[in-house]
Coordinates of C-alpha atoms in Angstrom, one line a residue:
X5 CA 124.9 93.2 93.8
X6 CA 123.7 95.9 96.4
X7 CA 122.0 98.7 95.1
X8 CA 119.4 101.5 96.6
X9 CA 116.6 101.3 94.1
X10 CA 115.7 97.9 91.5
X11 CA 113.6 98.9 88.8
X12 CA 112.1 95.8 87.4
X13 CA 110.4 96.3 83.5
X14 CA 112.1 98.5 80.9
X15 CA 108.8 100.0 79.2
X16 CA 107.7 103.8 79.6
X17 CA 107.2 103.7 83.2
X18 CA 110.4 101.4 84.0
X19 CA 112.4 103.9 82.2
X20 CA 111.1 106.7 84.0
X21 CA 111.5 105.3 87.3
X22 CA 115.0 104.4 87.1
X23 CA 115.9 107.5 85.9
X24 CA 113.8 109.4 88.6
X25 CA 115.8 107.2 91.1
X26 CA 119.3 108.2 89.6
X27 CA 118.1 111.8 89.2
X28 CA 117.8 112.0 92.9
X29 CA 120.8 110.6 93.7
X30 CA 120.4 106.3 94.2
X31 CA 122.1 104.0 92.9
X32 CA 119.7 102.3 90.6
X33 CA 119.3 98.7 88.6
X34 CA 117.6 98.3 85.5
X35 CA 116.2 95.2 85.2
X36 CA 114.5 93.9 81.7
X37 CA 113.9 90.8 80.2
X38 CA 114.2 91.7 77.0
X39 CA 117.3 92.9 74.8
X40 CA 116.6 96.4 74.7
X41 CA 114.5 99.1 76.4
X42 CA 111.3 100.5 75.8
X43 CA 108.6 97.1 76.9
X44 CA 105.9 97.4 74.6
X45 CA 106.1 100.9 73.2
X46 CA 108.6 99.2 71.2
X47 CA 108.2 95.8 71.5
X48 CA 104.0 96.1 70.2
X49 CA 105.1 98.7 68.1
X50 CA 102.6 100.7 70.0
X51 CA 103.2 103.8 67.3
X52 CA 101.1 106.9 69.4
X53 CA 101.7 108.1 73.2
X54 CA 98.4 108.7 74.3
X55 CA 97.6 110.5 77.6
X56 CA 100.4 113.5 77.2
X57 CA 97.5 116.0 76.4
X58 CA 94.2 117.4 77.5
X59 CA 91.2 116.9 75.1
X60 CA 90.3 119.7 73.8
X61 CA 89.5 119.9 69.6
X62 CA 90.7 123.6 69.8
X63 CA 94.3 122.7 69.9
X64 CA 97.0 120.5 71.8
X65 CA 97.7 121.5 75.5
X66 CA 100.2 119.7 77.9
X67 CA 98.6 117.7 80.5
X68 CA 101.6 116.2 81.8
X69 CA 104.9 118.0 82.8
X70 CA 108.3 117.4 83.6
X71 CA 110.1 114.3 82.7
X72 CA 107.0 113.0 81.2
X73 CA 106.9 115.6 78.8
X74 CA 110.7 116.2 78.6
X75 CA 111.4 112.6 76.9
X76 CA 108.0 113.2 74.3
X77 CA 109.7 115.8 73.1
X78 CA 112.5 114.5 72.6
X79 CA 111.2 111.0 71.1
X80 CA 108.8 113.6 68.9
X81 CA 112.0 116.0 67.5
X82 CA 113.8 112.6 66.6
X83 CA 110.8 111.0 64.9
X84 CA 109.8 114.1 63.1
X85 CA 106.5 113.9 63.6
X86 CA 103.4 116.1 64.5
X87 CA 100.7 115.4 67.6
X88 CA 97.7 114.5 65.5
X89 CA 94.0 114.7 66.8
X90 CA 92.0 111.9 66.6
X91 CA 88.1 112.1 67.5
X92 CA 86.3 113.5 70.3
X93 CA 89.3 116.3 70.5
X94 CA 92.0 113.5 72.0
X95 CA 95.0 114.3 71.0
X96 CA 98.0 111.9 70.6
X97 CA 102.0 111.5 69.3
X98 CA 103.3 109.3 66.7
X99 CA 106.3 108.1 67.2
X100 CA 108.9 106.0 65.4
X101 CA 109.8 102.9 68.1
X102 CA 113.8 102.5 67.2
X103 CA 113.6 106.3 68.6
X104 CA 112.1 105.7 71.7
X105 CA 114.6 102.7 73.2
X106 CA 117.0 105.1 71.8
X107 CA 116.0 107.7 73.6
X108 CA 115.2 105.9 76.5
X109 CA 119.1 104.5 76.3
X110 CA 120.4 108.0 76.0
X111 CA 118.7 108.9 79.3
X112 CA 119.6 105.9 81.3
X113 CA 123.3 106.6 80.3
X114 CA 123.1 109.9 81.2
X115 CA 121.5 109.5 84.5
X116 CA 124.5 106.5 85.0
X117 CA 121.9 103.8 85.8
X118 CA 122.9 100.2 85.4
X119 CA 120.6 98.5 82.9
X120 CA 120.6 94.5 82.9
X121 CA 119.1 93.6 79.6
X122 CA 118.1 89.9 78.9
X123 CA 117.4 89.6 82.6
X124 CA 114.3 87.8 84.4
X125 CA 113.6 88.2 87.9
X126 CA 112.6 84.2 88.6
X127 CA 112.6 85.2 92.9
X128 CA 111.9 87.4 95.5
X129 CA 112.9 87.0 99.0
X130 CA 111.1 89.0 101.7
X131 CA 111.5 89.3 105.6
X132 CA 108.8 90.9 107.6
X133 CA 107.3 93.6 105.6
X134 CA 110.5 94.1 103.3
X135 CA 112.1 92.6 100.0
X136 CA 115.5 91.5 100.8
X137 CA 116.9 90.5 97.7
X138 CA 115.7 89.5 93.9
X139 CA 117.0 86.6 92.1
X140 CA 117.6 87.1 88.5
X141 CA 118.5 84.8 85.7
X142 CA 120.5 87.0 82.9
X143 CA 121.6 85.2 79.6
X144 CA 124.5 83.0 81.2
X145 CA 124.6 83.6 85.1
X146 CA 122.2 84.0 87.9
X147 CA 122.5 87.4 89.7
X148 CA 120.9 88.3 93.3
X149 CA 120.5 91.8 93.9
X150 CA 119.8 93.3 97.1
X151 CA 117.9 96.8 97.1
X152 CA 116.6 99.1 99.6
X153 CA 113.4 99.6 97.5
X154 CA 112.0 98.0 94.1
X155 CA 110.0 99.3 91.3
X156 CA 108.2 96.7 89.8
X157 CA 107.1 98.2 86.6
X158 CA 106.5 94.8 84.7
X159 CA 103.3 95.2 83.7
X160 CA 101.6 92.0 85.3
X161 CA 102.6 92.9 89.2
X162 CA 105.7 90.0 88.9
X163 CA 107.4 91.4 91.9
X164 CA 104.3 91.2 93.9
X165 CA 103.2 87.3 92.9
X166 CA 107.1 86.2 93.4
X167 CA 106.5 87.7 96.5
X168 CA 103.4 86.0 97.3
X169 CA 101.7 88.4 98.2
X170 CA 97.5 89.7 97.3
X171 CA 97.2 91.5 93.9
X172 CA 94.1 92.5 92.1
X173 CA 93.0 89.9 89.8
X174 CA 89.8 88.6 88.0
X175 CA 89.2 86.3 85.3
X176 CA 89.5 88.4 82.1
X177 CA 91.4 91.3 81.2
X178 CA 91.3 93.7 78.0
X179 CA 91.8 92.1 75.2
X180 CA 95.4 92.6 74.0
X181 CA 95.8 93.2 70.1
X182 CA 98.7 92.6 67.4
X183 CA 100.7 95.4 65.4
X184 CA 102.5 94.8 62.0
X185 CA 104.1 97.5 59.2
X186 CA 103.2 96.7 55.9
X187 CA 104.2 98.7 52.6
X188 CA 102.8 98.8 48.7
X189 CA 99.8 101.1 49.8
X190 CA 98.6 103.2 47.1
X191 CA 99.6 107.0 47.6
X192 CA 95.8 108.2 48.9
X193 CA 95.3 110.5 51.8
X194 CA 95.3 108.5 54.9
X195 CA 91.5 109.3 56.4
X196 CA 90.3 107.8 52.6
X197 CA 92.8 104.8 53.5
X198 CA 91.6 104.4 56.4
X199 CA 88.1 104.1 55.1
X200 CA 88.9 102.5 52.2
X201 CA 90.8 99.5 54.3
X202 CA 87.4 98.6 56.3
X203 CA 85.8 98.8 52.5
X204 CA 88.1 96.1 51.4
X205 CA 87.8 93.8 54.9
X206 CA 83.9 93.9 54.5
X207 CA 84.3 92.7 51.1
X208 CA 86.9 89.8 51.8
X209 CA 84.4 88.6 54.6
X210 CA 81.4 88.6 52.7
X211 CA 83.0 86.8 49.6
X212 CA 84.7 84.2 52.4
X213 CA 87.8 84.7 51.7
X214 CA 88.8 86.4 55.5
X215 CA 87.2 85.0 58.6
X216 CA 84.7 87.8 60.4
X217 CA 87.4 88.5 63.1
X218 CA 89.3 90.0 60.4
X219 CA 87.1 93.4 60.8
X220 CA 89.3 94.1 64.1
X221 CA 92.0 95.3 61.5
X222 CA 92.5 99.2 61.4
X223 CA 95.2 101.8 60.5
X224 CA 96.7 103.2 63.5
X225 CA 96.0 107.0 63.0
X226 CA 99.2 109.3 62.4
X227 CA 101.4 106.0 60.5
X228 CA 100.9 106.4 56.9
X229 CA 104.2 107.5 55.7
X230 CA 105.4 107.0 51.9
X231 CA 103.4 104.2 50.8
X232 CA 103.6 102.3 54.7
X233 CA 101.4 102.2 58.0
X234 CA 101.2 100.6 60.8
X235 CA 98.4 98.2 61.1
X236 CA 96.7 97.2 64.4
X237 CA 94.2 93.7 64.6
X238 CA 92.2 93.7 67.6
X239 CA 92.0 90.0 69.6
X240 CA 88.7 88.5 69.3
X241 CA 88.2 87.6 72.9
X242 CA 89.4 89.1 76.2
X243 CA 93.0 88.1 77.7
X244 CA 92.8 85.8 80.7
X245 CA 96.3 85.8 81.8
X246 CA 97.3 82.5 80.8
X247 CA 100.0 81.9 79.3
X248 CA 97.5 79.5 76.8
X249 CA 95.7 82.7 75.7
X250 CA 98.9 84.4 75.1
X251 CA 100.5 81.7 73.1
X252 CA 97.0 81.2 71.0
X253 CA 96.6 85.2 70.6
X254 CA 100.3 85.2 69.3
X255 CA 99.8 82.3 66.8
X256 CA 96.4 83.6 65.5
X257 CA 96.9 86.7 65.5
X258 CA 100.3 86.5 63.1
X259 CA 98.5 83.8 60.7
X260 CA 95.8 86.0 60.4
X261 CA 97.5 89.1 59.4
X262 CA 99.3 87.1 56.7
X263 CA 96.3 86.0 55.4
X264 CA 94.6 89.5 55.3
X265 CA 97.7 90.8 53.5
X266 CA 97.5 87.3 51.2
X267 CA 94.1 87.9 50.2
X268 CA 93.9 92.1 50.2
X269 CA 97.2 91.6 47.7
X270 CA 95.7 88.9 45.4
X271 CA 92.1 90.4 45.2
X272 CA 92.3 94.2 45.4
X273 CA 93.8 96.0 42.5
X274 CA 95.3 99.1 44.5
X275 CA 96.9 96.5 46.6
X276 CA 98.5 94.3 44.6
X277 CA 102.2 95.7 45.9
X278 CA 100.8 95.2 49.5
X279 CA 103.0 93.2 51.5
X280 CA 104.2 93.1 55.4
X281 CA 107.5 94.8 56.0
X282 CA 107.6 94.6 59.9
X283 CA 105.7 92.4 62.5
X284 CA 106.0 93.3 66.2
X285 CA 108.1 91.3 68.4
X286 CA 105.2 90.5 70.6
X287 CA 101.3 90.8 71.1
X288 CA 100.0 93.9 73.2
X289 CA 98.6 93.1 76.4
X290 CA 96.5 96.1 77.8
X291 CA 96.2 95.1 81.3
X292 CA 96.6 92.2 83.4
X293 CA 97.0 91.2 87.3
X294 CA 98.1 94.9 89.3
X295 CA 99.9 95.1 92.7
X296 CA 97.5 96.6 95.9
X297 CA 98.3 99.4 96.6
X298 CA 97.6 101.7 100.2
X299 CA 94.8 103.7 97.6
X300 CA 93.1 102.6 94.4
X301 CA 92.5 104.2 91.7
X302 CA 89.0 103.7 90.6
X303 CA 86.1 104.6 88.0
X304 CA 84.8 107.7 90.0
X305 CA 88.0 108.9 91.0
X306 CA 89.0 109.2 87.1
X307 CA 85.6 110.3 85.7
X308 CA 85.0 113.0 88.3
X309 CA 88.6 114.2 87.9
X310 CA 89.7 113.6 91.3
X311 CA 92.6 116.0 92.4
X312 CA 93.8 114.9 96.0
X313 CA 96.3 116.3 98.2
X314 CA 98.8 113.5 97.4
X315 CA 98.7 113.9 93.7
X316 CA 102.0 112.9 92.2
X317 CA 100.6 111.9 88.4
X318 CA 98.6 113.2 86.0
X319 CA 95.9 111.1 83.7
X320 CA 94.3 112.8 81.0
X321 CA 93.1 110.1 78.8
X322 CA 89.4 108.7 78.6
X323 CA 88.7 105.1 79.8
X324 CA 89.5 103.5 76.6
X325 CA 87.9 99.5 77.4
X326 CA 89.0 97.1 75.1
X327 CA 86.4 94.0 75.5
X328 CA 85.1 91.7 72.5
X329 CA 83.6 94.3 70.5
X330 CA 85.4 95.5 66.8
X331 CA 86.1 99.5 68.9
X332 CA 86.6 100.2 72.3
X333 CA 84.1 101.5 74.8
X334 CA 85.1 105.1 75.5
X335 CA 83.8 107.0 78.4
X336 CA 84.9 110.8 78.3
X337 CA 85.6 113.2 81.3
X338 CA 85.4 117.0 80.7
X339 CA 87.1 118.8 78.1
X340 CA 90.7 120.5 79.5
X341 CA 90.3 118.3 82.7
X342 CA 91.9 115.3 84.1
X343 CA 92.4 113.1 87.5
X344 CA 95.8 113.1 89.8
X345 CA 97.2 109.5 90.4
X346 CA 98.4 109.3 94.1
X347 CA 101.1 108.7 95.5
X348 CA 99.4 105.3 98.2
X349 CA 98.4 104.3 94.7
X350 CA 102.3 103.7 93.4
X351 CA 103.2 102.3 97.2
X352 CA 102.2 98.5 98.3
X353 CA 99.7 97.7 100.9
X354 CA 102.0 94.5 102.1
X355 CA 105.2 95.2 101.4
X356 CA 107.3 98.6 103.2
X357 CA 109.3 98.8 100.0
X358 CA 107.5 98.0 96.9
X359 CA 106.7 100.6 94.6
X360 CA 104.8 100.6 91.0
X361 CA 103.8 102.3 88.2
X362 CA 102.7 102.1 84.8
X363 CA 100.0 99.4 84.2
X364 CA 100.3 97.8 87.0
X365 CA 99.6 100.4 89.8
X366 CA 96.6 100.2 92.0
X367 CA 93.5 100.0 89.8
X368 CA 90.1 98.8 89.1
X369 CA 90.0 97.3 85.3
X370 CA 87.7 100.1 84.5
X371 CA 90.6 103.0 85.7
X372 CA 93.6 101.3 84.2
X373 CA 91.9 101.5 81.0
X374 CA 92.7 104.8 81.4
X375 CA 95.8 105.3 83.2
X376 CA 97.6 102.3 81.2
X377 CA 98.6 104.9 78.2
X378 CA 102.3 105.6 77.6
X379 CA 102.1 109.3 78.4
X380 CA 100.2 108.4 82.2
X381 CA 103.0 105.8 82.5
X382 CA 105.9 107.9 82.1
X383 CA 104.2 110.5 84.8
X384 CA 103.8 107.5 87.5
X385 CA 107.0 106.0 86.9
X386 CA 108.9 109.0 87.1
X387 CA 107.2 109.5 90.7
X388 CA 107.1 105.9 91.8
X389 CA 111.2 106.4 91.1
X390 CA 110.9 109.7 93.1
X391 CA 109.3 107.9 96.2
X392 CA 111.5 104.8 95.8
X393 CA 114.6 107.1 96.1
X394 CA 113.4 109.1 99.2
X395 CA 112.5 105.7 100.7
X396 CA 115.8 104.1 100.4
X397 CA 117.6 107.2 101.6
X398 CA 115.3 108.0 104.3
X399 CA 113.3 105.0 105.5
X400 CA 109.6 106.8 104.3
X401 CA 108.8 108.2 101.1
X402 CA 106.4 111.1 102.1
X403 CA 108.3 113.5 102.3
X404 CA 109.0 112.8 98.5
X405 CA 105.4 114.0 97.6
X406 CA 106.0 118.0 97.5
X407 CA 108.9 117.8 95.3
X408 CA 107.0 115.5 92.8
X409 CA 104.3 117.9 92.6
X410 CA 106.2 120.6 92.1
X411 CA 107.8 118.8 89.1
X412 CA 104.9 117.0 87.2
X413 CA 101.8 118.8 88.7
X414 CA 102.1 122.6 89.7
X415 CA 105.5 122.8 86.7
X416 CA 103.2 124.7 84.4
X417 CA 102.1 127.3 86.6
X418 CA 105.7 128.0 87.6

């Protein structure tokens, strides 16, 4: 299978890279290893894009423009729901996750990409400087497809270690964290909830009926609906991107959540309808190993609110550092600010035609804390599909900047 552009991950960034690709006129291949679209905004049952806004406790204001904000919209009109303001003036957008892989479906139709669900790139073959050809294992067959240019937007930098090539890597990562619905709440207004949930955790853990790790458990702000929410159980200890740590985050992580809802039911009154109605179909993984990129994006660069000449993305989000504490370490930029992702920052050091986006563009641990939120990674997956494009048409993807900018940088002023 030949095509111009092979986008390899589904999630925000996968989808807006392929249909970037399409957009500008390549022939593009969606490759996900799941059996639908949206990675873990629907997958995690993520529940908020983060990042689409600046912070400003005023009111909501577009950060991000064009396609970024374009499928928001649309994810928001079709979940009827409303951006909500958490603390500190960030702003976010519930969102219901059936709606986003349907949304995300819609597009890809529209923009006539091919999308290969239940499809695992297990090889990459590379001559020179270039990737030849990816070997993928789909539910019955094994599929090679040769592209001009790749996206990997998988999350973990797959295209780049099949490759063999240098990625950024250290021992421990964020740690990742587990999201199930549950129903039977009593009708109360959701900041009381909210409180009132930590209220009954402490008091589980000091009777001994839940273990201490059980104070990681919050509501996700923005869920509460009729009686339901979406909860959200921190992991204890940081990911170390074994597949060991992944397999005991996902076994502790569902056994304890029964157990919370076991005991909360049995032992608090206004719970005793509680029960789980929806578990997510796997744990969320914040960050893990990223491609190198020609620039990377690090701590300064977001907390001064770098804008360089090659901006193609806007971040607007504050480092948000998930380590082994119950909350995250947050470190704020300035009000109605935010940094520009570049474009050598979505282009690969060692390979001529690998591209990527999402969370696993060119980062330090401490940036992608930041630029790992769905609302950043529909903004650098929509360009790294733009420069992919212009790369397999052309032979260089430079000349691709201009019209980027004009489309998810300068749009608002035009």
């Amino acid at each position: 299978m030949h095509c111009d552009v092979a986008v390899v991950g589904a999630g925000a960034a996968g989808i807006a890279a392929a249909v970037a690709a399409a957009k500008a006129g390549a022939e593009v291949v969606l490759v996900e290893r799941h059996g639908f679209t949206g990675g873990l905004a629907t997958t995690a049952l993520v529940g908020t894009i983060c990042g689409l806004f600046y912070r400003n406790p005023a009111g909501a204001r577009y950060a991000v423009q064009g396609f970024a904000r374009e499928f928001a919209e649309a994810v928001q009109s079709k979940s009827q729901t409303k951006t909500t303001m958490f603390a500190e003036g960030l702003h976010f957008l519930p969102y219901r996750p059936e709606v986003f892989h349907q949304e995300a479906v819609r597009q890809l139709q529209q923009t006539g990409v091919h999308v290969l669900l239940q499809g695992q790139v297990t090889g990459v073959q590379v001559d020179t400087r270039r990737i030849l050809e990816l070997r993928i294992q789909a539910a019955a067959e094994e599929l090679t497809v040769y592209p001009a240019a790749v996206v990997d937007c998988s999350g973990n930098a797959q295209v780049s270690m099949l490759a063999d090539v240098a990625r950024i890597e250290q021992a421990y990562y964020q740690a990742g964290a587990f999201v199930f619905q549950v129903s039977g709440l009593p009708q109360i207004a959701p900041d009381k909830l909210a409180l009132e949930l930590i209220r009954w955790i402490k008091r589980g853990i000091l009777a001994g009926g839940l273990d201490p790790h059980c104070e990681r458990l919050s509501i996700i702000p923005g869920s509460v609906a009729h009686g339901a929410a979406l909860l959200k159980l921190g992991m204890p200890v940081p990911f170390d991107g074994s597949n060991e740590c992944l397999t005991q985050y996902e076994l502790d992580a569902r056994a304890r959540s029964v157990g919370i809802v076991d005991y909360l039911n049995r032992n608090e009154p206004l719970l005793a309808n509680l029960s789980i109605s929806a578990m997510a179909t796997e744990i969320g993984i914040r960050t893990s190993e990223r491609s190198q990129g020609l620039d990377l994006l690090d701590e300064t660069h977001v907390m001064t609110c770098a804008k360089p000449d090659d901006g193609v993305a806007m971040g607007a989000w504050p480092m948000e550092y998930w380590g082994a504490q119950r909350k995250p370490q947050m470190r704020y930029f300035g009000m109605d600010d935010g940094y520009w992702v570049t474009a050598g920052m979505l282009v690969s050091r060692h390979l001529d035609n690998l591209f990527f986006a999402g969370r696993g563009l060119s980062a330090t641990e401490a940036a992608i804390a930041s630029a790992r939120v769905i609302g950043t990674c529909l903004g650098t997956g929509y360009a790294a599909g733009c420069l992919a494009a212009e790369f397999s048409d052309t032979g260089t993807w430079q000349s691709a900047i201009d019209k980027i900018r004009r489309l998810q940088i300068f749009a608002e002023e035009a």
